[in-house]
Coordinates of C-alpha atoms in Angstrom, one line a residue:
M1 CA -95.7 16.8 -115.0
A2 CA -99.5 16.7 -114.5
P3 CA -101.6 13.6 -114.2
L4 CA -101.4 11.6 -117.3
A5 CA -105.1 12.1 -118.2
A6 CA -107.6 14.7 -117.6
D7 CA -110.4 13.2 -119.6
S8 CA -113.7 14.4 -118.4
S9 CA -115.3 11.1 -119.4
V10 CA -113.3 9.4 -116.6
P11 CA -114.5 9.9 -113.0
N12 CA -112.4 12.6 -111.2
G13 CA -110.4 13.1 -114.4
F14 CA -108.0 10.2 -113.8
F15 CA -107.5 6.7 -115.2
P16 CA -109.3 3.7 -113.9
F17 CA -106.7 1.0 -113.1
P18 CA -106.3 -1.3 -114.8
P19 CA -107.4 0.8 -117.9
P20 CA -108.5 -0.7 -121.2
A21 CA -105.5 -1.3 -123.4
N22 CA -106.9 0.6 -126.5
M23 CA -108.1 3.6 -124.5
P24 CA -106.4 6.9 -125.5
L25 CA -104.7 8.8 -122.7
A26 CA -107.0 11.8 -123.2
A27 CA -110.0 12.7 -125.3
P28 CA -108.9 14.6 -128.5
P29 CA -110.1 18.1 -129.3
P30 CA -113.2 18.6 -131.3
R31 CA -112.9 17.4 -135.0
V32 CA -109.6 15.7 -134.2
T33 CA -109.3 11.9 -134.7
P34 CA -106.6 10.0 -132.7
N35 CA -103.8 8.6 -135.0
F36 CA -102.3 5.6 -133.3
D37 CA -100.5 4.2 -136.4
H38 CA -98.7 7.3 -137.8
P39 CA -98.9 10.0 -135.1
A40 CA -97.3 13.4 -135.5
S41 CA -94.2 14.0 -133.3
N42 CA -92.2 17.1 -132.4
A43 CA -89.4 15.2 -130.7
W44 CA -87.1 15.8 -133.7
H45 CA -86.8 19.5 -132.6
V46 CA -85.1 18.4 -129.5
D47 CA -82.9 15.9 -131.4
V48 CA -81.7 18.6 -133.7
T49 CA -81.1 21.0 -130.9
A50 CA -79.1 18.4 -129.0
A51 CA -77.1 17.6 -132.1
V52 CA -76.0 21.2 -132.4
C53 CA -75.5 22.0 -128.7
I54 CA -73.5 18.9 -127.6
P55 CA -70.6 19.7 -130.1
L56 CA -70.7 23.3 -129.0
I57 CA -70.4 22.3 -125.3
V58 CA -67.5 20.0 -126.2
L59 CA -65.8 22.6 -128.3
F60 CA -66.1 25.4 -125.7
S61 CA -65.1 23.1 -122.8
S62 CA -62.1 21.8 -124.7
L63 CA -60.8 25.4 -125.4
R64 CA -61.4 26.4 -121.8
L65 CA -59.6 23.3 -120.5
Y66 CA -56.7 23.9 -122.9
T67 CA -56.4 27.5 -121.6
Q68 CA -56.5 26.2 -118.0
Y69 CA -53.9 23.5 -118.3
R70 CA -51.5 24.9 -120.9
L71 CA -51.6 28.7 -120.6
Y72 CA -52.5 29.3 -117.0
P73 CA -51.9 26.2 -115.0
S74 CA -53.1 27.6 -111.6
R75 CA -56.4 26.0 -110.4
T76 CA -59.4 27.6 -108.6
I77 CA -62.8 26.3 -107.5
A78 CA -64.3 27.9 -110.6
D79 CA -62.3 25.5 -112.8
Y80 CA -63.5 22.4 -111.0
T81 CA -67.1 23.6 -110.8
F82 CA -67.0 24.3 -114.6
M83 CA -65.8 20.8 -115.4
L84 CA -68.6 19.4 -113.2
A85 CA -71.2 21.6 -114.9
A86 CA -70.1 20.7 -118.4
A87 CA -70.2 16.9 -117.6
W88 CA -73.6 17.2 -115.9
T89 CA -75.0 19.1 -118.8
I90 CA -74.0 16.4 -121.3
I91 CA -75.4 13.7 -118.9
Y92 CA -78.7 15.6 -118.7
I93 CA -79.0 15.8 -122.5
G94 CA -78.1 12.2 -122.8
I95 CA -80.9 11.1 -120.4
L96 CA -83.3 13.3 -122.4
L97 CA -82.3 11.7 -125.7
A98 CA -82.8 8.3 -124.1
L99 CA -86.3 9.4 -123.0
L100 CA -87.2 10.5 -126.6
D101 CA -86.0 7.2 -127.9
K102 CA -88.8 5.5 -126.0
G103 CA -91.3 7.1 -128.4
L104 CA -93.8 8.2 -125.8
F105 CA -93.0 11.9 -125.5
G106 CA -93.2 14.2 -128.5
R107 CA -96.6 12.8 -129.5
H108 CA -100.1 14.3 -128.8
I109 CA -101.5 12.7 -125.7
W110 CA -104.6 11.5 -127.6
D111 CA -102.4 9.7 -130.1
L112 CA -101.2 7.4 -127.3
K113 CA -102.9 4.3 -126.0
M114 CA -102.8 2.8 -122.5
E115 CA -100.8 -0.1 -123.8
D116 CA -98.1 2.3 -125.0
L117 CA -97.3 3.2 -121.3
T118 CA -94.3 1.6 -119.6
N119 CA -92.6 2.5 -116.4
A120 CA -89.2 3.3 -118.0
P121 CA -90.1 6.7 -119.6
F122 CA -91.7 8.0 -116.4
L123 CA -88.7 7.0 -114.4
M124 CA -86.6 9.0 -116.8
V125 CA -88.9 12.0 -116.5
L126 CA -88.7 11.8 -112.7
I127 CA -84.9 11.7 -113.0
L128 CA -84.8 14.7 -115.3
E129 CA -87.2 16.7 -113.0
A130 CA -85.1 15.8 -110.0
I131 CA -81.6 16.6 -111.3
Y132 CA -82.5 19.7 -113.3
G133 CA -82.3 22.0 -110.2
P134 CA -78.9 20.8 -109.0
F135 CA -77.5 20.8 -112.5
V136 CA -78.6 24.4 -113.2
W137 CA -77.3 25.4 -109.7
I138 CA -73.7 24.1 -110.4
I139 CA -73.7 26.2 -113.6
K140 CA -74.7 29.3 -111.6
V141 CA -72.1 28.4 -108.9
S142 CA -69.4 28.4 -111.6
L143 CA -70.5 31.9 -112.7
F144 CA -70.5 33.1 -109.2
C145 CA -67.0 31.7 -108.6
L146 CA -65.8 33.3 -111.8
Y147 CA -67.0 36.7 -110.6
R148 CA -65.2 36.1 -107.3
Q149 CA -62.0 35.1 -109.2
I150 CA -62.0 38.2 -111.4
F151 CA -63.1 40.8 -108.8
A152 CA -61.2 39.4 -105.8
P153 CA -60.5 42.7 -104.0
K154 CA -64.2 43.8 -104.0
Q155 CA -65.5 42.8 -100.6
Y156 CA -69.1 43.7 -101.3
L157 CA -69.0 41.5 -104.4
L158 CA -67.9 38.6 -102.2
Y159 CA -71.0 39.0 -100.1
L160 CA -73.2 39.2 -103.2
V161 CA -71.5 36.0 -104.6
W162 CA -72.0 34.0 -101.4
A163 CA -75.6 35.2 -101.0
G164 CA -76.3 34.1 -104.6
I165 CA -74.7 30.7 -104.1
I166 CA -76.7 30.0 -100.8
V167 CA -80.1 31.3 -102.1
T168 CA -79.9 29.5 -105.4
G169 CA -78.5 26.3 -103.7
V170 CA -81.4 26.2 -101.2
F171 CA -84.0 26.7 -104.0
Y172 CA -82.6 24.3 -106.6
W173 CA -81.9 21.5 -104.2
S174 CA -85.4 21.9 -102.8
T175 CA -86.8 21.2 -106.3
L176 CA -85.1 17.9 -106.2
V177 CA -86.7 17.0 -102.9
A178 CA -90.1 18.2 -104.2
A179 CA -89.9 16.2 -107.4
V180 CA -89.1 13.0 -105.6
A181 CA -91.7 13.6 -102.8
L182 CA -94.5 14.3 -105.2
C183 CA -93.9 12.0 -108.2
A184 CA -92.0 9.0 -106.8
P185 CA -94.1 5.9 -106.3
R186 CA -95.5 5.2 -102.9
G187 CA -96.4 1.8 -101.6
N188 CA -97.6 -0.4 -104.4
E189 CA -97.7 2.3 -107.0
T190 CA -95.9 2.0 -110.3
Y191 CA -94.3 5.0 -111.9
I192 CA -97.3 5.3 -114.3
M193 CA -99.7 5.3 -111.4
A194 CA -97.6 7.9 -109.4
F195 CA -97.6 10.3 -112.4
A196 CA -101.4 9.9 -112.7
T197 CA -102.0 11.2 -109.1
A198 CA -103.1 14.7 -108.2
R199 CA -100.0 15.2 -106.0
C200 CA -97.7 14.8 -109.0
G201 CA -99.8 17.3 -110.9
E202 CA -98.7 19.9 -108.4
T203 CA -95.2 19.9 -110.0
K204 CA -96.7 21.9 -112.9
G205 CA -97.1 24.9 -110.7
L206 CA -93.6 24.3 -109.1
A207 CA -92.2 24.3 -112.6
V208 CA -93.5 27.8 -113.3
V209 CA -92.1 29.0 -109.9
S210 CA -88.7 27.4 -111.0
G211 CA -88.9 29.3 -114.3
V212 CA -89.5 32.6 -112.5
F213 CA -86.6 31.9 -110.2
N214 CA -84.4 31.1 -113.2
V215 CA -85.1 34.4 -114.8
L216 CA -84.5 36.4 -111.6
S217 CA -81.3 34.6 -110.8
D218 CA -79.9 35.1 -114.3
L219 CA -80.8 38.8 -114.1
Y220 CA -79.0 38.9 -110.8
L221 CA -75.9 37.4 -112.4
L222 CA -76.1 39.9 -115.2
V223 CA -76.3 43.0 -112.9
I224 CA -73.8 42.3 -110.0
P225 CA -70.6 42.5 -112.1
I226 CA -71.5 45.9 -113.6
P227 CA -70.5 48.2 -110.7
A228 CA -67.3 46.2 -110.1
T229 CA -66.4 46.5 -113.7
L230 CA -67.0 50.2 -113.8
A231 CA -64.8 50.6 -110.7
L232 CA -61.8 48.9 -112.3
H233 CA -58.8 51.1 -113.1
L234 CA -58.9 50.3 -116.8
P235 CA -59.2 52.4 -119.9
R236 CA -62.7 52.9 -121.1
R237 CA -62.2 50.7 -124.1
K238 CA -61.2 47.8 -121.9
K239 CA -64.1 48.4 -119.5
I240 CA -66.5 48.3 -122.5
A241 CA -64.9 45.1 -123.7
L242 CA -65.2 43.5 -120.2
L243 CA -68.9 44.5 -120.0
F244 CA -69.5 43.1 -123.4
L245 CA -67.9 39.9 -122.3
F246 CA -70.3 39.6 -119.3
A247 CA -73.2 40.6 -121.5
T248 CA -72.9 37.2 -123.2
G249 CA -74.9 36.2 -120.1
V250 CA -77.9 37.7 -122.0
L251 CA -78.0 34.4 -123.9
A252 CA -78.7 32.4 -120.7
F253 CA -81.2 35.1 -119.6
N254 CA -83.1 34.9 -122.8
A255 CA -83.1 31.1 -122.6
S256 CA -84.5 31.3 -119.1
C257 CA -87.3 33.6 -120.3
L258 CA -88.1 31.2 -123.1
G259 CA -88.2 28.3 -120.6
L260 CA -90.6 30.3 -118.4
H261 CA -92.8 30.8 -121.4
Y262 CA -93.0 27.1 -122.2
R263 CA -93.5 26.2 -118.5
I264 CA -96.6 28.4 -118.5
Q265 CA -97.8 26.7 -121.6
V266 CA -97.3 23.3 -120.2
N267 CA -99.1 24.4 -117.0
R268 CA -102.2 25.5 -119.0
S269 CA -102.2 22.5 -121.3
L270 CA -103.5 18.9 -120.9
D271 CA -101.3 17.8 -123.9
D272 CA -98.2 17.3 -121.8
T273 CA -96.4 14.8 -124.0
W274 CA -96.5 17.3 -126.9
K275 CA -96.1 20.6 -125.0
I276 CA -93.2 19.5 -122.9
M277 CA -90.9 19.2 -126.0
P278 CA -90.4 22.9 -126.5
L279 CA -89.6 23.2 -122.8
Y280 CA -86.9 20.5 -123.1
L281 CA -85.5 22.4 -126.1
A282 CA -85.3 25.6 -124.0
I283 CA -83.6 23.8 -121.2
I284 CA -80.9 22.5 -123.5
I285 CA -80.3 26.0 -124.9
E286 CA -80.3 27.4 -121.4
M287 CA -77.6 25.0 -120.2
T288 CA -75.6 25.4 -123.3
A289 CA -75.7 29.1 -123.0
G290 CA -74.5 28.9 -119.4
I291 CA -71.5 26.7 -120.4
A292 CA -70.7 29.2 -123.3
V293 CA -70.8 32.1 -120.9
L294 CA -68.4 30.3 -118.5
C295 CA -66.0 29.8 -121.4
M296 CA -66.0 33.4 -122.7
P297 CA -63.1 34.7 -120.5
A298 CA -60.9 31.7 -121.5
M299 CA -61.8 32.4 -125.1
A300 CA -60.7 36.0 -124.7
A301 CA -57.4 35.0 -123.2
L302 CA -56.9 32.4 -125.9
S303 CA -57.6 34.9 -128.6
R304 CA -55.3 37.5 -127.0
R305 CA -52.5 35.0 -126.7
Y306 CA -52.5 33.5 -130.2
T307 CA -54.2 35.9 -132.6
P308 CA -51.1 38.2 -133.0
A309 CA -48.9 35.1 -133.6
V310 CA -51.2 33.6 -136.1
T311 CA -51.6 36.9 -138.0
A312 CA -47.9 37.5 -138.0
Y313 CA -47.3 33.9 -139.2
F314 CA -49.6 34.1 -142.2
S315 CA -48.5 37.6 -143.0
R316 CA -44.8 36.6 -143.0
N317 CA -45.5 33.5 -145.1
N318 CA -47.4 35.5 -147.6
D319 CA -44.7 38.2 -147.8
D320 CA -41.9 35.6 -148.1
S321 CA -43.7 33.6 -150.8
N322 CA -44.5 36.7 -152.8
D323 CA -41.0 38.0 -152.6
N324 CA -39.4 34.7 -153.5
E325 CA -41.8 34.1 -156.3
H326 CA -41.3 37.5 -157.8
S327 CA -37.5 37.6 -157.4
T328 CA -37.1 34.1 -158.8
F329 CA -39.1 34.8 -162.0
Y330 CA -37.5 38.2 -162.2
E331 CA -34.0 36.8 -162.1
M332 CA -34.8 34.1 -164.6
A333 CA -36.2 36.6 -167.1
K334 CA -33.3 39.1 -166.8
P335 CA -30.2 38.9 -169.1
R336 CA -27.0 37.7 -167.4
N337 CA -25.4 41.1 -167.4
V338 CA -28.5 42.6 -165.8
A339 CA -28.5 39.9 -163.2
N340 CA -24.8 40.5 -162.4
S341 CA -25.4 44.2 -161.9
S342 CA -28.4 43.3 -159.7
N343 CA -26.1 41.1 -157.5
A344 CA -23.6 44.0 -157.3
R345 CA -26.3 46.3 -156.1
K346 CA -27.4 43.8 -153.5
V347 CA -23.8 43.7 -152.1
E348 CA -23.7 47.5 -151.9
A349 CA -27.1 47.6 -150.2
Q350 CA -25.9 45.0 -147.6
S351 CA -22.8 47.1 -146.9
S352 CA -25.0 50.2 -146.5
N353 CA -27.2 48.3 -144.1
N354 CA -24.3 47.2 -142.0
Y355 CA -23.0 50.8 -141.8
G356 CA -26.5 52.0 -140.8
H357 CA -26.8 49.3 -138.2
T358 CA -23.5 50.5 -136.6
A359 CA -24.7 54.1 -136.7
T360 CA -28.0 53.3 -134.9
S361 CA -26.7 50.9 -132.3
S362 CA -26.2 53.6 -129.7
S363 CA -29.8 54.9 -130.2
E364 CA -31.1 51.4 -129.8
S365 CA -29.2 51.0 -126.6
A366 CA -30.7 54.2 -125.3
N367 CA -34.1 52.9 -126.2
E368 CA -33.5 49.7 -124.3
L369 CA -32.9 51.8 -121.1
R370 CA -36.3 53.4 -121.3
P371 CA -38.9 51.9 -118.9
N372 CA -41.7 49.8 -120.4
T373 CA -45.0 51.6 -119.7
S374 CA -47.3 48.9 -121.1
D375 CA -49.7 47.0 -118.8
S376 CA -48.0 44.1 -117.0
V377 CA -51.1 42.0 -117.1
T378 CA -53.5 42.4 -120.0
L379 CA -57.2 42.2 -119.5
A380 CA -57.3 38.8 -121.3
E381 CA -54.7 37.4 -119.0
K382 CA -56.6 38.6 -116.0
L383 CA -59.7 36.9 -117.3
G384 CA -57.7 33.7 -118.1
R385 CA -56.0 33.1 -114.8
A386 CA -57.4 35.8 -112.5
S387 CA -53.8 36.4 -111.2
G388 CA -53.5 37.0 -107.5
S389 CA -57.1 35.9 -106.7
P390 CA -57.3 33.6 -103.7
K391 CA -59.0 30.2 -104.1
M392 CA -62.4 29.9 -102.7

């Protein structure tokens, strides 16, 4: 975040300390009057987004955990990094909602007075800026591990995966160090005073660099599985399905592009407390999209496992209910002699079926001796458990 004020009426563009209590944080634009009593706020956009995304994260995570623990009980590093990523994402959103509850962010900076400032909101902003990089990194590590798990025999992909883990790790953890070094209080500074310094204003430029890196790393994650997928010995239809599955990463890529756009807007604006809300909204969408992408293979395996059974169950119930209903009403409506003749025909049909079963038993036995040419492991099962892949 930039310095809290860039009011040209204040020497050097910063606050005098201690400032007057009724002084606005910045001068309003021309023909705009500060509204201290009933200010506009866009914080509700983030509240609504969080209210939608948190249940989606819980739903997707629950389905993936069910797939892991009930269908394919083997564990890999990708499973543990996913659980960590999902938990950290919810923690990040929780801290963000606690920040909005303070009422400082989401309002125009000229609608805020000096007396509205407390240290707690700025401590939360520092925490969010510091943990953002490591939290995004663990989501990307989970994606890299998933690629390693699915394409285990591809040695070149292993090099690409480890290169991605190391490069993204160095960058994102360095953002934590930079945020603490630039915006943490020094000496007798409070958090308010620390955020009003020129050194903390440098984090605006670093945020834009972080946004560019997010876009490039998400593009890297989109591209590297394409050659490995095309090289798999699978029917074309299954290759297309697998590529479509990985293409869900476009959601995260688009969210990163949106985040870069809002970072640039914040960098060019002095109205930080207002402009930062769309950026927080994009961050929530970005993290949620990353969690959703991590759950797509498990969702495919779950669908492959249960869809035929569910379809057969409802089809059988519908057929049975329709047959029973029609036969019951038909038998009740028929005269007794017609019903007796119908029973006799049923007995004859049963005898014919028994004779037919005896006649076809030899052909069925011969069919049982034929080898099964179906795939031993379906694509969904491979995505669900990555059979035979070593643990990282």
